[in-house]
Amino acid sequence: MVMRTAELAVKWLGLETTERLVEIGKFFVYVGDVLNQSVRKPMRTSLVFQQLEFIGNQSLNIILITGFFTGAVFGLQIGGIFQIFKAEGLMGAATAKALTRELAPLMTGFLISGRVGSSMTAELATMRVSEQIDAMEAMGVDPVNYLVVPRFLASLAMIPLLCVVFIFIGIIGAYMTGVGIFRVDVGIFIEKMTQIVNMTDIWNGLQKAAIFAVLISLIACHYGLRASGGAKGVGIATTNSVVVSLLAILCCDVVITYVQVKF
Amino acid sequence: MIEFKHVRKAFGRRVVLDDLDLVIPPGKITFIIGKSGEGKSVTIKNLMGLMHPDAGQIIVDGEDITRLDEEKLQVYRRKFGMLFQNAALFDSMSVGENVIFPLREHTRLPLPAMLERVEEVLTMVGLPGIQHKFPTELSTGEKKRVGLARALVTKPKFILYDEPTTGMDPLVSEMIDGLIVQVNRDVPGVSSIVISHDLKAALATAENIVMLYHGRVTLAGSPKDFRESKDPVVRQFFSGSVEGPMEFL
């Protein structure tokens, strides 16, 4: 009896592992296909522009609001601590450093994953379950080329730009707290910030934003294309897509930060 | 001509097509019938290259399509127009954009010629001048007709209909059946392949009927052959009785 149970457990584990490995393999084949098609004709410029508008323009408000409050709150927290050591003048520099290297790319990634990634998955999943993607394939049009590549390219272009906006508006938030609440001199605020924050910090932040853009768009479209099972399937695909995107962003963030700090 | 030779397709342990041999003659309306789960849709997906058989050959106009890679399959699929069960119109596009879509993708016609062709096929399905409407503004029957217009717009050699009358009221069903006949008559050289379990429509509309049972062809022939068949499976399908060799899930 015990042997039989153990045998079944090993079989189940083997099947589960095999299925997971197959899924991972399929995902990498899909990633290869997207990258390959991104540099091949037909280039769907008008679809890319539609996505640029959706990802960039329509996300601007939420980035502005979140960026401002993140900078302001971080400034308040860090300013309170620096005040103990009479070093309030450094709060602008510390906030800007944190924003450029970490907060802006991470928060932009999270926000875009929730707003854009979920929408991409839901749209593609609805198209899949209502046979619209099958119809596209039946008409000899590759859904990866038509639906995924424009979203991938637009994400790659727009998310780093949104990250720059986040940094800029976050610094304005920190400036208002610093100057308004902690009475930091404007000249000192700017001088310390320009001394401590350099181009490498901005470049490192943008690298992260670009990698998060790749993750968000690829994961969102992957889950959308593979959805099945009607309205419930769309819901499951969307939830899974957002959860996996957020986890992927966090995991990658650790790896990228380690590489940036060490090398 | 389309020919399936010893085609096998299984999903896990479930064999859906089992050594299927099937011939679809050119220029005719062929109905592929059978109860749900007998592999009708799998047959059509294999024919379109949207699924690949585990074994066997599918010969279309002398070419074995099971050997084609994805790039060649995309070109091959242009021979087909397909009307999906729920029409599968792109809901983010207007009727005009839906119908023009295959032309934009696969032809280099100037825009006025494309628009003229769109109007022509919409007129053919009885819906002229509705290019500006969106799929959500259309009735189920109208959606089907727009789907058919989209399938026809590139002048395909084969038109596939996937359960075209399922869930339709009798009037719309009859209108769709009439359209199938009209298209096959008016479009030169076109072959129509209809997946259905509507036996009444098959007998009234088809020139050739193929019945699938347990992943194989039980009977292939004219409507007359079906009416006169003594095959117990065919008789049970005709009568709609639960008593007989055909099991129900």
Short mmCIF file of C-alpha atoms in Angstrom, two decimals:
data_model
loop_
_atom_site.label_atom_id
_atom_site.label_comp_id
_atom_site.label_asym_id
_atom_site.label_seq_id
_atom_site.Cartn_x
_atom_site.Cartn_y
_atom_site.Cartn_z
CA MET A 1 0.00 0.00 0.00
CA VAL A 2 2.78 2.40 1.02
CA MET A 3 4.82 1.40 -2.03
CA ARG A 4 1.83 1.96 -4.29
CA THR A 5 1.19 5.43 -2.82
CA ALA A 6 4.87 6.33 -3.18
CA GLU A 7 4.84 5.11 -6.79
CA LEU A 8 1.77 7.22 -7.57
CA ALA A 9 3.30 10.25 -5.86
CA VAL A 10 6.52 9.91 -7.89
CA LYS A 11 4.48 9.51 -11.09
CA TRP A 12 2.40 12.58 -10.26
CA LEU A 13 5.51 14.58 -9.43
CA GLY A 14 7.15 13.45 -12.67
CA LEU A 15 4.11 14.45 -14.72
CA GLU A 16 3.84 17.81 -12.98
CA THR A 17 7.54 18.51 -13.51
CA THR A 18 7.35 17.49 -17.16
CA GLU A 19 4.30 19.69 -17.72
CA ARG A 20 6.00 22.68 -16.07
CA LEU A 21 9.15 22.16 -18.14
CA VAL A 22 7.07 21.93 -21.32
CA GLU A 23 5.29 25.17 -20.37
CA ILE A 24 8.61 26.94 -19.73
CA GLY A 25 9.95 25.62 -23.03
CA LYS A 26 6.86 26.89 -24.86
CA PHE A 27 7.27 30.32 -23.25
CA PHE A 28 10.88 30.57 -24.46
CA VAL A 29 9.89 29.49 -27.98
CA TYR A 30 7.25 32.24 -27.91
CA VAL A 31 9.81 34.80 -26.66
CA GLY A 32 12.14 33.81 -29.50
CA ASP A 33 9.28 34.19 -31.98
CA VAL A 34 8.41 37.68 -30.68
CA LEU A 35 12.04 38.85 -30.81
CA ASN A 36 12.48 37.38 -34.29
CA GLN A 37 9.29 38.99 -35.60
CA SER A 38 10.13 42.35 -34.01
CA VAL A 39 12.88 42.86 -36.58
CA ARG A 40 11.05 41.34 -39.55
CA LYS A 41 8.50 42.66 -41.98
CA PRO A 42 5.65 43.51 -41.99
CA MET A 43 6.30 46.35 -39.54
CA ARG A 44 2.91 47.48 -38.30
CA THR A 45 3.69 51.12 -37.61
CA SER A 46 0.11 52.30 -37.13
CA LEU A 47 -0.56 49.55 -34.57
CA VAL A 48 2.67 50.46 -32.74
CA PHE A 49 1.53 54.10 -32.58
CA GLN A 50 -1.88 53.04 -31.22
CA GLN A 51 -0.12 51.12 -28.47
CA LEU A 52 2.31 53.97 -27.79
CA GLU A 53 -0.69 56.20 -27.19
CA PHE A 54 -2.39 53.61 -24.98
CA ILE A 55 0.66 52.73 -22.91
CA GLY A 56 2.24 56.18 -22.76
CA ASN A 57 -0.38 58.87 -23.08
CA GLN A 58 -3.14 57.09 -21.21
CA SER A 59 -0.82 56.10 -18.33
CA LEU A 60 0.57 59.59 -17.87
CA ASN A 61 -1.93 60.76 -15.26
CA ILE A 62 -1.44 57.82 -12.95
CA ILE A 63 2.35 58.11 -13.31
CA LEU A 64 2.23 61.83 -12.50
CA ILE A 65 0.04 61.38 -9.43
CA THR A 66 1.91 58.34 -8.09
CA GLY A 67 5.32 59.85 -8.86
CA PHE A 68 4.52 63.09 -7.08
CA PHE A 69 3.22 61.41 -3.93
CA THR A 70 6.01 58.82 -3.86
CA GLY A 71 8.65 61.58 -4.02
CA ALA A 72 6.80 63.66 -1.43
CA VAL A 73 6.26 60.79 1.03
CA PHE A 74 9.79 59.46 0.62
CA GLY A 75 11.08 63.01 1.16
CA LEU A 76 9.00 63.28 4.35
CA GLN A 77 10.26 59.97 5.73
CA ILE A 78 13.90 60.51 4.88
CA GLY A 79 13.77 64.21 5.84
CA GLY A 80 12.52 63.28 9.32
CA ILE A 81 15.48 60.97 9.85
CA PHE A 82 18.02 63.42 8.37
CA GLN A 83 16.63 66.16 10.62
CA ILE A 84 17.85 64.24 13.68
CA PHE A 85 21.39 64.56 12.33
CA LYS A 86 20.86 68.12 11.11
CA ALA A 87 21.36 66.90 7.55
CA GLU A 88 18.01 67.90 5.98
CA GLY A 89 19.95 69.37 3.08
CA LEU A 90 20.67 65.84 1.89
CA MET A 91 17.04 64.73 1.74
CA GLY A 92 16.64 65.87 -1.88
CA ALA A 93 19.74 63.99 -2.94
CA ALA A 94 18.73 60.83 -1.07
CA THR A 95 15.21 60.90 -2.52
CA ALA A 96 16.48 61.50 -6.05
CA LYS A 97 19.02 58.69 -5.69
CA ALA A 98 16.33 56.28 -4.49
CA LEU A 99 13.93 57.40 -7.21
CA THR A 100 16.38 57.05 -10.10
CA ARG A 101 17.91 53.74 -9.07
CA GLU A 102 14.94 51.92 -7.57
CA LEU A 103 11.63 53.57 -6.82
CA ALA A 104 10.80 54.98 -10.24
CA PRO A 105 11.49 51.85 -12.34
CA LEU A 106 9.87 49.55 -9.77
CA MET A 107 6.76 51.67 -9.23
CA THR A 108 6.40 52.33 -12.96
CA GLY A 109 6.69 48.59 -13.56
CA PHE A 110 4.03 47.83 -10.96
CA LEU A 111 1.66 50.52 -12.22
CA ILE A 112 2.04 49.56 -15.87
CA SER A 113 1.66 45.90 -15.03
CA GLY A 114 -1.64 46.65 -13.30
CA ARG A 115 -2.99 49.13 -15.82
CA VAL A 116 -1.54 48.07 -19.17
CA GLY A 117 -0.49 44.45 -18.64
CA SER A 118 -3.88 43.43 -17.30
CA SER A 119 -5.60 45.21 -20.15
CA MET A 120 -3.38 43.51 -22.75
CA THR A 121 -4.10 40.09 -21.27
CA ALA A 122 -7.83 40.69 -20.98
CA GLU A 123 -8.07 41.98 -24.56
CA LEU A 124 -6.09 39.13 -26.11
CA ALA A 125 -7.78 36.53 -23.90
CA THR A 126 -11.22 37.79 -24.96
CA MET A 127 -10.10 37.60 -28.58
CA ARG A 128 -8.86 34.05 -28.00
CA VAL A 129 -12.03 32.73 -26.33
CA SER A 130 -14.31 34.41 -28.88
CA GLU A 131 -12.32 32.78 -31.76
CA GLN A 132 -11.08 36.15 -33.08
CA ILE A 133 -7.48 34.95 -32.90
CA ASP A 134 -8.45 31.68 -34.60
CA ALA A 135 -10.07 33.76 -37.33
CA MET A 136 -6.87 35.75 -37.70
CA GLU A 137 -4.83 32.56 -38.05
CA ALA A 138 -7.37 31.16 -40.49
CA MET A 139 -6.89 34.29 -42.61
CA GLY A 140 -3.15 33.61 -42.73
CA VAL A 141 -2.23 36.42 -40.34
CA ASP A 142 0.21 35.59 -37.55
CA PRO A 143 -1.29 36.76 -34.21
CA VAL A 144 2.18 37.18 -32.71
CA ASN A 145 3.12 39.56 -35.51
CA TYR A 146 -0.19 41.43 -35.51
CA LEU A 147 -1.01 41.55 -31.80
CA VAL A 148 2.10 40.90 -29.73
CA VAL A 149 4.93 42.66 -31.58
CA PRO A 150 3.28 46.15 -31.59
CA ARG A 151 2.55 45.84 -27.86
CA PHE A 152 6.08 44.63 -27.16
CA LEU A 153 7.77 47.42 -29.13
CA ALA A 154 5.51 50.13 -27.72
CA SER A 155 6.12 48.92 -24.13
CA LEU A 156 9.86 48.90 -24.73
CA ALA A 157 9.73 52.49 -25.99
CA MET A 158 7.23 53.93 -23.53
CA ILE A 159 7.92 52.39 -20.12
CA PRO A 160 11.47 53.87 -19.81
CA LEU A 161 10.02 57.25 -20.82
CA LEU A 162 7.31 56.95 -18.18
CA CYS A 163 10.07 56.08 -15.71
CA VAL A 164 11.84 59.36 -16.58
CA VAL A 165 8.57 61.25 -15.98
CA PHE A 166 8.19 59.43 -12.65
CA ILE A 167 11.71 60.48 -11.57
CA PHE A 168 11.13 64.10 -12.59
CA ILE A 169 7.77 64.46 -10.89
CA GLY A 170 9.01 62.53 -7.84
CA ILE A 171 11.85 65.01 -7.42
CA ILE A 172 9.31 67.85 -7.61
CA GLY A 173 7.35 66.11 -4.81
CA ALA A 174 10.49 65.78 -2.70
CA TYR A 175 11.42 69.40 -3.45
CA MET A 176 8.04 70.62 -2.19
CA THR A 177 8.35 68.65 1.04
CA GLY A 178 11.99 69.62 1.51
CA VAL A 179 11.55 73.31 0.86
CA GLY A 180 8.02 73.59 2.24
CA ILE A 181 8.23 71.46 5.40
CA PHE A 182 11.90 71.02 6.30
CA ARG A 183 12.84 74.55 5.16
CA VAL A 184 15.77 73.27 3.10
CA ASP A 185 17.47 75.99 1.08
CA VAL A 186 16.61 75.66 -2.64
CA GLY A 187 20.26 76.05 -3.66
CA ILE A 188 21.43 73.36 -1.24
CA PHE A 189 18.64 70.99 -2.29
CA ILE A 190 19.66 71.25 -5.95
CA GLU A 191 23.41 71.35 -5.33
CA LYS A 192 23.45 68.19 -3.16
CA MET A 193 21.16 66.42 -5.59
CA THR A 194 23.36 67.17 -8.61
CA GLN A 195 26.45 66.19 -6.61
CA ILE A 196 25.17 62.81 -5.52
CA VAL A 197 22.92 61.72 -8.40
CA ASN A 198 24.85 61.07 -11.61
CA MET A 199 24.14 59.76 -15.09
CA THR A 200 25.01 56.19 -14.06
CA ASP A 201 22.11 56.25 -11.61
CA ILE A 202 19.69 57.38 -14.31
CA TRP A 203 21.11 54.87 -16.79
CA ASN A 204 20.76 52.04 -14.24
CA GLY A 205 17.14 53.01 -13.59
CA LEU A 206 16.36 53.10 -17.29
CA GLN A 207 17.93 49.68 -17.81
CA LYS A 208 15.59 48.29 -15.17
CA ALA A 209 12.58 50.01 -16.72
CA ALA A 210 13.42 48.56 -20.15
CA ILE A 211 13.78 45.04 -18.74
CA PHE A 212 10.49 45.40 -16.84
CA ALA A 213 8.84 46.56 -20.08
CA VAL A 214 9.99 43.39 -21.82
CA LEU A 215 8.71 41.24 -18.95
CA ILE A 216 5.32 42.96 -18.65
CA SER A 217 4.48 42.89 -22.36
CA LEU A 218 5.71 39.34 -23.00
CA ILE A 219 4.00 37.85 -19.95
CA ALA A 220 0.74 39.77 -20.52
CA CYS A 221 0.47 38.74 -24.18
CA HIS A 222 1.52 35.15 -23.44
CA TYR A 223 -1.28 34.68 -20.92
CA GLY A 224 -3.75 36.40 -23.24
CA LEU A 225 -2.93 34.21 -26.22
CA ARG A 226 -3.13 31.01 -24.17
CA ALA A 227 -6.45 31.77 -22.44
CA SER A 228 -9.29 29.29 -22.71
CA GLY A 229 -12.67 28.61 -21.19
CA GLY A 230 -14.89 31.66 -21.71
CA ALA A 231 -15.31 34.59 -19.32
CA LYS A 232 -13.85 32.66 -16.39
CA GLY A 233 -10.78 31.85 -18.49
CA VAL A 234 -10.29 35.55 -19.27
CA GLY A 235 -10.43 36.36 -15.55
CA ILE A 236 -7.97 33.61 -14.64
CA ALA A 237 -5.56 34.62 -17.43
CA THR A 238 -5.66 38.28 -16.34
CA THR A 239 -5.07 37.49 -12.65
CA ASN A 240 -2.24 35.07 -13.43
CA SER A 241 -0.66 37.53 -15.83
CA VAL A 242 -0.57 40.36 -13.26
CA VAL A 243 0.67 38.11 -10.43
CA VAL A 244 3.41 36.54 -12.56
CA SER A 245 4.45 39.96 -13.93
CA LEU A 246 4.79 41.44 -10.45
CA LEU A 247 6.77 38.45 -9.20
CA ALA A 248 8.98 38.50 -12.30
CA ILE A 249 9.63 42.24 -11.81
CA LEU A 250 10.62 41.74 -8.17
CA CYS A 251 12.85 38.73 -8.90
CA CYS A 252 14.54 40.48 -11.83
CA ASP A 253 14.97 43.62 -9.77
CA VAL A 254 17.13 41.75 -7.26
CA VAL A 255 19.28 40.23 -10.03
CA ILE A 256 19.68 43.50 -11.97
CA THR A 257 20.50 45.46 -8.80
CA TYR A 258 23.11 42.86 -7.82
CA VAL A 259 24.71 43.05 -11.29
CA GLN A 260 24.63 46.87 -11.26
CA VAL A 261 26.13 47.12 -7.78
CA LYS A 262 28.79 44.45 -8.27
CA PHE A 263 29.93 45.17 -11.84
CA MET B 1 -9.67 18.28 -54.41
CA ILE B 2 -9.06 17.57 -50.74
CA GLU B 3 -8.01 14.15 -49.57
CA PHE B 4 -7.36 12.86 -46.05
CA LYS B 5 -5.24 9.67 -46.07
CA HIS B 6 -5.00 7.58 -42.90
CA VAL B 7 -5.14 10.68 -40.71
CA ARG B 8 -4.83 10.13 -36.98
CA LYS B 9 -5.15 12.72 -34.25
CA ALA B 10 -5.27 12.07 -30.54
CA PHE B 11 -5.41 14.29 -27.47
CA GLY B 12 -3.70 12.34 -24.72
CA ARG B 13 -5.36 8.94 -24.73
CA ARG B 14 -8.45 10.14 -26.56
CA VAL B 15 -8.24 9.33 -30.26
CA VAL B 16 -10.39 11.81 -32.19
CA LEU B 17 -9.46 10.97 -35.77
CA ASP B 18 -8.64 7.31 -36.24
CA ASP B 19 -7.16 6.37 -39.62
CA LEU B 20 -9.50 8.81 -41.32
CA ASP B 21 -9.84 8.53 -45.10
CA LEU B 22 -11.90 11.28 -46.63
CA VAL B 23 -12.34 12.84 -50.07
CA ILE B 24 -13.93 16.24 -50.62
CA PRO B 25 -14.73 16.81 -54.29
CA PRO B 26 -14.10 20.24 -55.85
CA GLY B 27 -16.84 22.74 -56.68
CA LYS B 28 -19.49 21.12 -54.50
CA ILE B 29 -21.17 21.70 -51.17
CA THR B 30 -19.88 19.02 -48.82
CA PHE B 31 -21.41 18.61 -45.38
CA ILE B 32 -19.34 16.88 -42.71
CA ILE B 33 -21.84 15.67 -40.12
CA GLY B 34 -21.71 13.72 -36.91
CA LYS B 35 -22.66 14.09 -33.31
CA SER B 36 -20.72 16.40 -30.99
CA GLY B 37 -17.21 15.24 -30.16
CA GLU B 38 -16.78 13.09 -33.26
CA GLY B 39 -13.91 15.19 -34.63
CA LYS B 40 -15.66 17.47 -37.13
CA SER B 41 -13.94 20.64 -35.91
CA VAL B 42 -10.64 18.77 -35.50
CA THR B 43 -10.94 17.69 -39.14
CA ILE B 44 -11.41 21.28 -40.29
CA LYS B 45 -8.57 22.58 -38.06
CA ASN B 46 -6.24 19.93 -39.50
CA LEU B 47 -7.32 20.93 -42.99
CA MET B 48 -6.47 24.58 -42.26
CA GLY B 49 -3.12 23.62 -40.75
CA LEU B 50 -4.21 25.09 -37.40
CA MET B 51 -3.63 21.62 -35.93
CA HIS B 52 -1.23 18.95 -37.07
CA PRO B 53 -2.18 15.28 -37.41
CA ASP B 54 -0.17 12.68 -35.50
CA ALA B 55 -0.02 10.53 -38.63
CA GLY B 56 -1.30 10.45 -42.21
CA GLN B 57 -1.45 12.89 -45.08
CA ILE B 58 -3.78 15.72 -46.04
CA ILE B 59 -3.52 16.36 -49.76
CA VAL B 60 -4.93 19.65 -51.05
CA ASP B 61 -4.64 20.28 -54.79
CA GLY B 62 -1.91 17.62 -54.97
CA GLU B 63 0.17 19.07 -52.11
CA ASP B 64 0.66 17.31 -48.78
CA ILE B 65 0.03 20.14 -46.33
CA THR B 66 1.26 18.17 -43.31
CA ARG B 67 4.80 18.79 -44.60
CA LEU B 68 4.46 22.58 -44.78
CA ASP B 69 6.22 24.78 -42.23
CA GLU B 70 4.35 27.63 -40.48
CA GLU B 71 5.42 30.24 -43.03
CA LYS B 72 4.16 28.16 -45.97
CA LEU B 73 1.01 27.28 -44.05
CA GLN B 74 0.19 30.97 -43.73
CA VAL B 75 0.35 31.31 -47.50
CA TYR B 76 -1.63 28.06 -47.93
CA ARG B 77 -4.40 29.32 -45.62
CA ARG B 78 -5.13 32.11 -48.08
CA LYS B 79 -6.87 29.48 -50.23
CA PHE B 80 -9.54 29.35 -47.54
CA GLY B 81 -12.27 31.59 -46.28
CA MET B 82 -13.82 30.55 -43.01
CA LEU B 83 -17.09 31.39 -41.34
CA PHE B 84 -16.78 30.69 -37.62
CA GLN B 85 -19.58 29.43 -35.40
CA ASN B 86 -19.95 32.84 -33.71
CA ALA B 87 -18.74 34.75 -36.77
CA ALA B 88 -15.56 35.77 -34.82
CA LEU B 89 -15.69 39.38 -36.03
CA PHE B 90 -13.03 41.66 -34.55
CA ASP B 91 -15.10 43.67 -32.12
CA SER B 92 -12.63 46.58 -32.05
CA MET B 93 -13.17 47.11 -35.79
CA SER B 94 -16.17 48.30 -37.79
CA VAL B 95 -17.88 46.02 -40.31
CA GLY B 96 -15.96 47.69 -43.14
CA GLU B 97 -12.62 47.25 -41.35
CA ASN B 98 -13.46 43.62 -40.60
CA VAL B 99 -14.28 42.81 -44.20
CA ILE B 100 -11.33 44.72 -45.67
CA PHE B 101 -8.89 43.09 -43.19
CA PRO B 102 -7.86 40.07 -45.35
CA LEU B 103 -7.49 42.32 -48.41
CA ARG B 104 -5.22 44.71 -46.51
CA GLU B 105 -3.12 41.82 -45.25
CA HIS B 106 -2.74 39.85 -48.45
CA THR B 107 -3.23 42.09 -51.46
CA ARG B 108 -1.75 45.27 -52.81
CA LEU B 109 -4.99 46.55 -54.30
CA PRO B 110 -5.47 50.32 -54.21
CA LEU B 111 -7.84 51.44 -51.46
CA PRO B 112 -10.77 52.38 -53.80
CA ALA B 113 -10.65 48.89 -55.34
CA MET B 114 -10.65 47.33 -51.86
CA LEU B 115 -13.62 49.45 -50.78
CA GLU B 116 -15.47 48.48 -53.95
CA ARG B 117 -14.83 44.79 -53.26
CA VAL B 118 -16.06 45.21 -49.67
CA GLU B 119 -19.30 46.77 -50.92
CA GLU B 120 -19.63 43.98 -53.49
CA VAL B 121 -19.40 41.14 -50.94
CA LEU B 122 -21.62 42.92 -48.44
CA THR B 123 -24.22 43.28 -51.18
CA MET B 124 -23.80 39.59 -52.00
CA VAL B 125 -24.73 38.66 -48.41
CA GLY B 126 -27.60 41.14 -48.40
CA LEU B 127 -26.10 43.83 -46.18
CA PRO B 128 -25.02 46.72 -48.41
CA GLY B 129 -23.96 50.00 -46.82
CA ILE B 130 -23.35 48.83 -43.26
CA GLN B 131 -19.58 49.35 -43.30
CA HIS B 132 -19.70 51.97 -40.53
CA LYS B 133 -21.52 49.76 -38.01
CA PHE B 134 -19.74 47.83 -35.27
CA PRO B 135 -20.28 44.11 -34.56
CA THR B 136 -22.06 44.94 -31.27
CA GLU B 137 -24.73 46.78 -33.27
CA LEU B 138 -25.56 43.72 -35.40
CA SER B 139 -27.98 40.84 -34.83
CA THR B 140 -26.61 37.27 -34.74
CA GLY B 141 -27.75 36.63 -38.29
CA GLU B 142 -26.16 39.86 -39.52
CA LYS B 143 -22.90 38.97 -37.79
CA LYS B 144 -22.89 35.63 -39.61
CA ARG B 145 -23.47 37.36 -42.91
CA VAL B 146 -20.66 39.85 -42.28
CA GLY B 147 -18.45 36.88 -41.30
CA LEU B 148 -19.34 35.26 -44.61
CA ALA B 149 -18.59 38.49 -46.48
CA ARG B 150 -15.16 38.58 -44.82
CA ALA B 151 -14.60 34.94 -45.81
CA LEU B 152 -15.53 35.71 -49.41
CA VAL B 153 -13.66 38.97 -49.90
CA THR B 154 -10.36 37.46 -51.09
CA LYS B 155 -12.13 35.11 -53.53
CA PRO B 156 -10.95 31.93 -51.80
CA LYS B 157 -11.00 28.51 -53.42
CA PHE B 158 -12.52 26.81 -50.40
CA ILE B 159 -15.06 28.19 -47.97
CA LEU B 160 -15.37 26.51 -44.61
CA TYR B 161 -18.47 26.91 -42.49
CA ASP B 162 -18.14 25.84 -38.85
CA GLU B 163 -21.60 25.02 -37.47
CA PRO B 164 -23.16 27.91 -39.39
CA THR B 165 -26.71 27.42 -38.10
CA THR B 166 -26.06 26.27 -34.52
CA GLY B 167 -28.14 28.28 -32.07
CA MET B 168 -30.01 30.12 -34.84
CA ASP B 169 -33.76 30.40 -35.12
CA PRO B 170 -35.32 28.51 -38.08
CA LEU B 171 -35.67 31.64 -40.24
CA VAL B 172 -32.03 32.68 -39.83
CA SER B 173 -30.93 29.05 -40.31
CA GLU B 174 -32.80 28.88 -43.59
CA MET B 175 -31.35 32.20 -44.69
CA ILE B 176 -27.80 30.96 -43.93
CA ASP B 177 -28.43 27.68 -45.79
CA GLY B 178 -29.72 29.71 -48.73
CA LEU B 179 -26.57 31.83 -48.65
CA ILE B 180 -24.35 28.74 -48.73
CA VAL B 181 -26.13 27.54 -51.87
CA GLN B 182 -26.09 31.02 -53.41
CA VAL B 183 -22.36 31.49 -52.78
CA ASN B 184 -21.51 28.08 -54.21
CA ARG B 185 -23.59 28.87 -57.28
CA ASP B 186 -22.46 32.45 -57.85
CA VAL B 187 -18.76 32.26 -57.02
CA PRO B 188 -17.04 30.33 -59.82
CA GLY B 189 -14.83 27.39 -58.81
CA VAL B 190 -15.51 27.62 -55.11
CA SER B 191 -15.92 24.52 -52.92
CA SER B 192 -17.98 24.77 -49.75
CA ILE B 193 -17.27 22.58 -46.73
CA VAL B 194 -19.84 22.75 -43.97
CA ILE B 195 -19.33 21.29 -40.49
CA SER B 196 -22.72 20.62 -39.00
CA HIS B 197 -24.93 18.31 -37.00
CA ASP B 198 -28.02 19.72 -38.68
CA LEU B 199 -29.12 16.77 -40.75
CA LYS B 200 -32.15 18.57 -42.19
CA ALA B 201 -29.92 21.33 -43.55
CA ALA B 202 -27.46 18.78 -44.90
CA LEU B 203 -30.14 16.88 -46.80
CA ALA B 204 -31.61 20.10 -48.20
CA THR B 205 -28.37 21.86 -49.09
CA ALA B 206 -25.52 19.39 -49.60
CA GLU B 207 -24.38 17.73 -52.80
CA ASN B 208 -22.06 15.47 -50.86
CA ILE B 209 -22.34 14.35 -47.23
CA VAL B 210 -19.70 12.72 -45.06
CA MET B 211 -20.69 11.27 -41.72
CA LEU B 212 -18.02 10.84 -39.03
CA TYR B 213 -18.35 8.32 -36.25
CA HIS B 214 -15.59 7.21 -33.87
CA GLY B 215 -13.04 9.23 -35.85
CA ARG B 216 -13.77 7.52 -39.16
CA VAL B 217 -16.13 7.94 -42.09
CA THR B 218 -19.28 5.90 -41.56
CA LEU B 219 -20.87 6.90 -44.84
CA ALA B 220 -19.99 9.32 -47.64
CA GLY B 221 -22.37 10.02 -50.48
CA SER B 222 -25.24 12.07 -51.80
CA PRO B 223 -28.30 13.02 -49.71
CA LYS B 224 -30.12 10.19 -51.52
CA ASP B 225 -27.50 7.67 -50.33
CA PHE B 226 -28.10 8.85 -46.78
CA ARG B 227 -31.87 8.63 -47.04
CA GLU B 228 -31.59 5.07 -48.35
CA SER B 229 -28.82 3.91 -46.00
CA LYS B 230 -29.51 0.91 -43.77
CA ASP B 231 -26.43 1.61 -41.60
CA PRO B 232 -27.69 1.53 -37.99
CA VAL B 233 -25.53 4.52 -36.98
CA VAL B 234 -26.86 6.61 -39.87
CA ARG B 235 -30.44 5.49 -39.13
CA GLN B 236 -30.06 6.43 -35.47
CA PHE B 237 -28.63 9.85 -36.40
CA PHE B 238 -31.60 10.33 -38.76
CA SER B 239 -34.18 9.35 -36.20
CA GLY B 240 -32.49 11.19 -33.32
CA SER B 241 -33.25 8.19 -31.11
CA VAL B 242 -31.29 7.41 -27.95
CA GLU B 243 -31.73 3.71 -28.75
CA GLY B 244 -29.03 2.38 -31.05
CA PRO B 245 -25.32 1.79 -31.47
CA MET B 246 -24.40 5.48 -31.08
CA GLU B 247 -23.60 6.18 -27.45
CA PHE B 248 -24.40 9.51 -25.79
CA LEU B 249 -22.08 11.31 -23.43
#
